[in-house]
C-alpha positions as semicolon CSV with decimal commas, in nm:
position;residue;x (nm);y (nm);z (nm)
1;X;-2,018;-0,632;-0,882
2;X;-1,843;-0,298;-0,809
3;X;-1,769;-0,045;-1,057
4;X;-1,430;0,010;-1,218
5;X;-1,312;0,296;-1,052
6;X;-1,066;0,582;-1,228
7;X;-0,863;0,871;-1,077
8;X;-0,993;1,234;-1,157
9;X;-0,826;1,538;-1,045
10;X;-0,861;1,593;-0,614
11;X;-1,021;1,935;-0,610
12;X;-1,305;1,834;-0,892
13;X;-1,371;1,512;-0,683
14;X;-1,380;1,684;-0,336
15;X;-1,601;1,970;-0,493
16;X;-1,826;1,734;-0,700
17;X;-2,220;1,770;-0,630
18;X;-2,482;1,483;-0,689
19;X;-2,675;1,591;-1,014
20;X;-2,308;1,775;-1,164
21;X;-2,077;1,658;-1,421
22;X;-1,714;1,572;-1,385
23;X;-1,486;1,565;-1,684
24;X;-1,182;1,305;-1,695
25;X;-0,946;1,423;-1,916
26;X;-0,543;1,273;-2,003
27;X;-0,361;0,931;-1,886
28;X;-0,695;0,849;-1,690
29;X;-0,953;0,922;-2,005
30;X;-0,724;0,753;-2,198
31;X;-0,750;0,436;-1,973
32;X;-1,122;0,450;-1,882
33;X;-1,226;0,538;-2,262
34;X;-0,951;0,287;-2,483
35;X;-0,811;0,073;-2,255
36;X;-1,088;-0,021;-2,038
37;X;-1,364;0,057;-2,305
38;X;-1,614;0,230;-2,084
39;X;-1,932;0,388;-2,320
40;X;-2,221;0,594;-2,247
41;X;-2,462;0,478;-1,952
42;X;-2,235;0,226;-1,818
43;X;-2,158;0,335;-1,403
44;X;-1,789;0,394;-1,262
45;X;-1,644;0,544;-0,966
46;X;-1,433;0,857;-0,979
47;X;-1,168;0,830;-0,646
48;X;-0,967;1,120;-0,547
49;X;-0,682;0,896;-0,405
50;X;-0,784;1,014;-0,009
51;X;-1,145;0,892;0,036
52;X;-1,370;1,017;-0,188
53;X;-1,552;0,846;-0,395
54;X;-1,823;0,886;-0,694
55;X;-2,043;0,697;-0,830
56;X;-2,100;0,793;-1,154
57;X;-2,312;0,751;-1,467
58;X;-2,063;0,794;-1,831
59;X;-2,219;1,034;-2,069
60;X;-1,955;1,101;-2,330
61;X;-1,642;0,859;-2,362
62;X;-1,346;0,979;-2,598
63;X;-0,972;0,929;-2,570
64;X;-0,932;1,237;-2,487
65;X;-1,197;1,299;-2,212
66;X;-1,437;1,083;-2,061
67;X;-1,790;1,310;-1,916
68;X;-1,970;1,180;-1,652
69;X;-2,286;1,244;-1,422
70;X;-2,263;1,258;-1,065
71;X;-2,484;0,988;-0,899
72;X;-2,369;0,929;-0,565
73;X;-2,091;1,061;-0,315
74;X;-1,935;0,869;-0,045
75;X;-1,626;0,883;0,156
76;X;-1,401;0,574;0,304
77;X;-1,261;0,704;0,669
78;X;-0,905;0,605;0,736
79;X;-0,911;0,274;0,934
80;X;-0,885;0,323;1,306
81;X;-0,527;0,107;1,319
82;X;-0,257;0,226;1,027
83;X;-0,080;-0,077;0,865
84;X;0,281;-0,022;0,754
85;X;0,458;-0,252;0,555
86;X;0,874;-0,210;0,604
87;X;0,955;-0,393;0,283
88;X;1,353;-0,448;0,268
89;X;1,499;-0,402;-0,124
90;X;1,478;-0,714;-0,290
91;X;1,670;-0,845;-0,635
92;X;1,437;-0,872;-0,937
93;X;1,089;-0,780;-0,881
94;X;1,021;-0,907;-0,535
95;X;0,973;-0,618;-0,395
96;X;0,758;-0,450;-0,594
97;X;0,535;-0,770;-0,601
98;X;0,530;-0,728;-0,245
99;X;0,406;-0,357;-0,244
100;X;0,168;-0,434;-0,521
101;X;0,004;-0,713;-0,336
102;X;0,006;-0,551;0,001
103;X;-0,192;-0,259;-0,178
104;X;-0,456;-0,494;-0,299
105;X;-0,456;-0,625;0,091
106;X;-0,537;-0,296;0,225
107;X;-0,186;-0,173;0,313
108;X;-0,203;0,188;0,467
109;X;0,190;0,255;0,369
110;X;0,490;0,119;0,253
111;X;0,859;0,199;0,370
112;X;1,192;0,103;0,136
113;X;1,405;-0,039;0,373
114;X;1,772;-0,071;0,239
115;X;1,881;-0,368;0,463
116;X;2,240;-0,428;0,484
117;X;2,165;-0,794;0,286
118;X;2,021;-0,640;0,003
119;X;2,132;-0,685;-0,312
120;X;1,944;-0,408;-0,498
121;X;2,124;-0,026;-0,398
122;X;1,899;0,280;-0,355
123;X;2,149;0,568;-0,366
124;X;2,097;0,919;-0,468
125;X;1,878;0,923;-0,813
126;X;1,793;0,610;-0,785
127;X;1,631;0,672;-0,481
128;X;1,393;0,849;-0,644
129;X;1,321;0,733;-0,973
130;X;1,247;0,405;-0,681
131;X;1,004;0,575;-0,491
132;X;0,868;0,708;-0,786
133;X;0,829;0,362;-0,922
134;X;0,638;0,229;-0,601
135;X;0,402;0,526;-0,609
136;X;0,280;0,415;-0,950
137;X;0,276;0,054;-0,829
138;X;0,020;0,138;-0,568
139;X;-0,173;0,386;-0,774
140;X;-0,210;0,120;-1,061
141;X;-0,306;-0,123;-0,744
142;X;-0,516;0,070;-0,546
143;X;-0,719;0,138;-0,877
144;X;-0,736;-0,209;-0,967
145;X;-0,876;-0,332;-0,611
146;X;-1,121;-0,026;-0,666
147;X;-0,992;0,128;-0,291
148;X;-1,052;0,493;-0,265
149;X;-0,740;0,517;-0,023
150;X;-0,371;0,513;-0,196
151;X;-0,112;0,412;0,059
152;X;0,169;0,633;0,138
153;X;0,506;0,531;-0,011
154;X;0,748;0,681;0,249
155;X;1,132;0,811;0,191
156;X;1,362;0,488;0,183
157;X;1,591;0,428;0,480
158;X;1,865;0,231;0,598
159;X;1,888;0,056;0,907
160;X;2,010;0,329;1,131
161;X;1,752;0,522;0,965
162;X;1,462;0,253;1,034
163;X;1,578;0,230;1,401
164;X;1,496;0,629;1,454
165;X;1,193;0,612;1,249
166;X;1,082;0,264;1,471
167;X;1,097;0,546;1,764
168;X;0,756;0,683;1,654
169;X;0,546;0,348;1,600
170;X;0,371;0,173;1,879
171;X;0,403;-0,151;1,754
172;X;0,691;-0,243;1,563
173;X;0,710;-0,641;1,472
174;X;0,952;-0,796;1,257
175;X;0,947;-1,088;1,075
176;X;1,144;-1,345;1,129
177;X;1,199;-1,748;1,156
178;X;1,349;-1,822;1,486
179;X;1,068;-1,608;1,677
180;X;0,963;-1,790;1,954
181;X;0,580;-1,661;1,899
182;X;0,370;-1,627;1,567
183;X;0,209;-1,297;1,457
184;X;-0,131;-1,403;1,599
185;X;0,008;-1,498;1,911
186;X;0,172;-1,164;1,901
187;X;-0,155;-0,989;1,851
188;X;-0,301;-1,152;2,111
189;X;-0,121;-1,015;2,375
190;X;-0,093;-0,643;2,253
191;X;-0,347;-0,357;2,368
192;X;-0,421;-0,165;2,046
193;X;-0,543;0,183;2,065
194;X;-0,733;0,370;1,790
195;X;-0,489;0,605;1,589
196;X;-0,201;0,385;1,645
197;X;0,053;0,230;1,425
198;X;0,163;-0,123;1,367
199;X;0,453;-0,174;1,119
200;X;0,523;-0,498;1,006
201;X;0,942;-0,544;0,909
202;X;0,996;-0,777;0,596
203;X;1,389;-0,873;0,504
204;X;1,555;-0,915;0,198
205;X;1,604;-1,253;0,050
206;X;1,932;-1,285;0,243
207;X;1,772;-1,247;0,557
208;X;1,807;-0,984;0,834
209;X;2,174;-0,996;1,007
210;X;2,203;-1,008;1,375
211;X;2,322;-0,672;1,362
212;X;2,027;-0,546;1,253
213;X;1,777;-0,736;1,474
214;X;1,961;-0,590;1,733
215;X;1,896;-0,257;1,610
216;X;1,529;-0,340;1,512
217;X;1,528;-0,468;1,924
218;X;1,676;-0,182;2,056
219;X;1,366;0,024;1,853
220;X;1,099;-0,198;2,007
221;X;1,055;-0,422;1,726
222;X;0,912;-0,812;1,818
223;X;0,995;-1,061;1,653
224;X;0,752;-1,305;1,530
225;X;0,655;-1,576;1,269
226;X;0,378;-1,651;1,027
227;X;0,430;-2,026;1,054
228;X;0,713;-2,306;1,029
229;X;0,757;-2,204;0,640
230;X;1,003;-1,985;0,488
231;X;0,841;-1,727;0,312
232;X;0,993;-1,518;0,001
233;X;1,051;-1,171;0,053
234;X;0,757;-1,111;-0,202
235;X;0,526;-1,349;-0,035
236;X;0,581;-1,275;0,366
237;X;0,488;-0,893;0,387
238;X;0,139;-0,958;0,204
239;X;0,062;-1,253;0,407
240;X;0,127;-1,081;0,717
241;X;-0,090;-0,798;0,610
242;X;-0,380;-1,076;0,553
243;X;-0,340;-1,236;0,893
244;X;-0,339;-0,912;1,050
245;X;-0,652;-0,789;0,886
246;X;-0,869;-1,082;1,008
247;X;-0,754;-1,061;1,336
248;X;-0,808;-0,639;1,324
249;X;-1,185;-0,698;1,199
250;X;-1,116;-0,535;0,882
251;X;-1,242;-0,834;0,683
């Protein structure tokens, strides 16, 4: 079984020696020490959010600051194809389940995309009190599924916005259920370099208008399908991030 893993401050992580001490100390101690009960001589892992990773040996455990020993270092190199997930607004928590999952799933970034069917608005504050939101939704996930790599939550956009930002991906795909080829099928036929990105476009509950599939087209975005079920806009992202996974070799 793998150790429960906490977050300790970057520069003590990336500086951390086998044989030294690291000190947790705030939100984190608090968690490790009351919430998760950790005690003396039980092993964690300290992440740093990028990569690094410790595994570590608990010497002292208090609310207030949890001590440990420095066993082992290691670092996770980013994977060699980056995974976006464009995950349109959604009402409720839809959204947010879809981040959270896709985290757990091994999701490199997310993008807000502010579709025009969308019932939930993103404007001004709320933009970022949002995006604030979603990077403590894949903090709190990428701690749970014990990966040393947080995904990037990027700004939110609109669809005129997504279509310039589609410029700089390599292979855009969009999900949707009149494609005339599935995902794999999709796959299947691409040439995938190292370093490049594939971003995978998930609509709101409404759907994606024509309008904006033609914008999404214009961009280089494919359309493709995951199968002859409609999936929720919580549901389709993370599934899509499984399937492409598997077929990637990262599982």
């Amino acid at each position: 079984m793998t150790n429960q893993a906490f977050f300790g401050d970057p520069t003590d992580v990336q500086t951390a020696a086998v044989g030294g001490s690291l000190t947790l100390r705030g939100p984190e101690a608090h968690h490790a020490a009351a919430v998760k009960r950790v005690r003396p001589g039980e092993e964690i892992d300290v992440l740093d959010g990028e990569g690094h990773r410790l595994s570590c040996t608990v010497v002292e455990a208090t609310h207030g600051a949890v001590v440990v020993t420095v066993d082992r270092l290691s670092f996770d190199s980013p994977p060699a194809m980056r995974l976006v997930l464009v995950q349109a607004l959604a009402k409720g928590d839809r959204a947010e389940l879809a981040v959270e999952a896709a985290t757990e799933l091994g999701v490199d970034a997310v993008l807000p995309w502010q579709a025009d069917r969308s019932i939930v608005r993103w404007r001004a504050e709320k933009a970022i009190k949002g995006r604030t939101k979603w990077e403590s939704l894949v903090r709190a996930a990428s701690k749970q599924s014990r990966r040393a790599r947080v995904p990037e939550v990027l700004d939110a956009l609109d669809t005129k916005g997504l279509g310039h930002w589609l410029g700089g991906v390599q292979h855009p795909v969009v999900l949707h259920e009149e494609a005339s080829e599935s995902l794999a099928e999709y796959w299947g036929r691409s040439t995938l370099a190292t370093s490049e990105t594939l971003a995978v476009i998930v609509g709101p509950e409404g759907g994606i208008s024509p309008e904006e599939l033609g914008v999404l087209a214009n961009a280089g975005a494919v359309p493709a399908q995951l199968g002859t079920n409609v999936l929720r806009a919580s549901t389709a992202g993370p599934a899509a991030i499984a399937v492409l996974n598997h077929l990637a070799g990262r599982w």
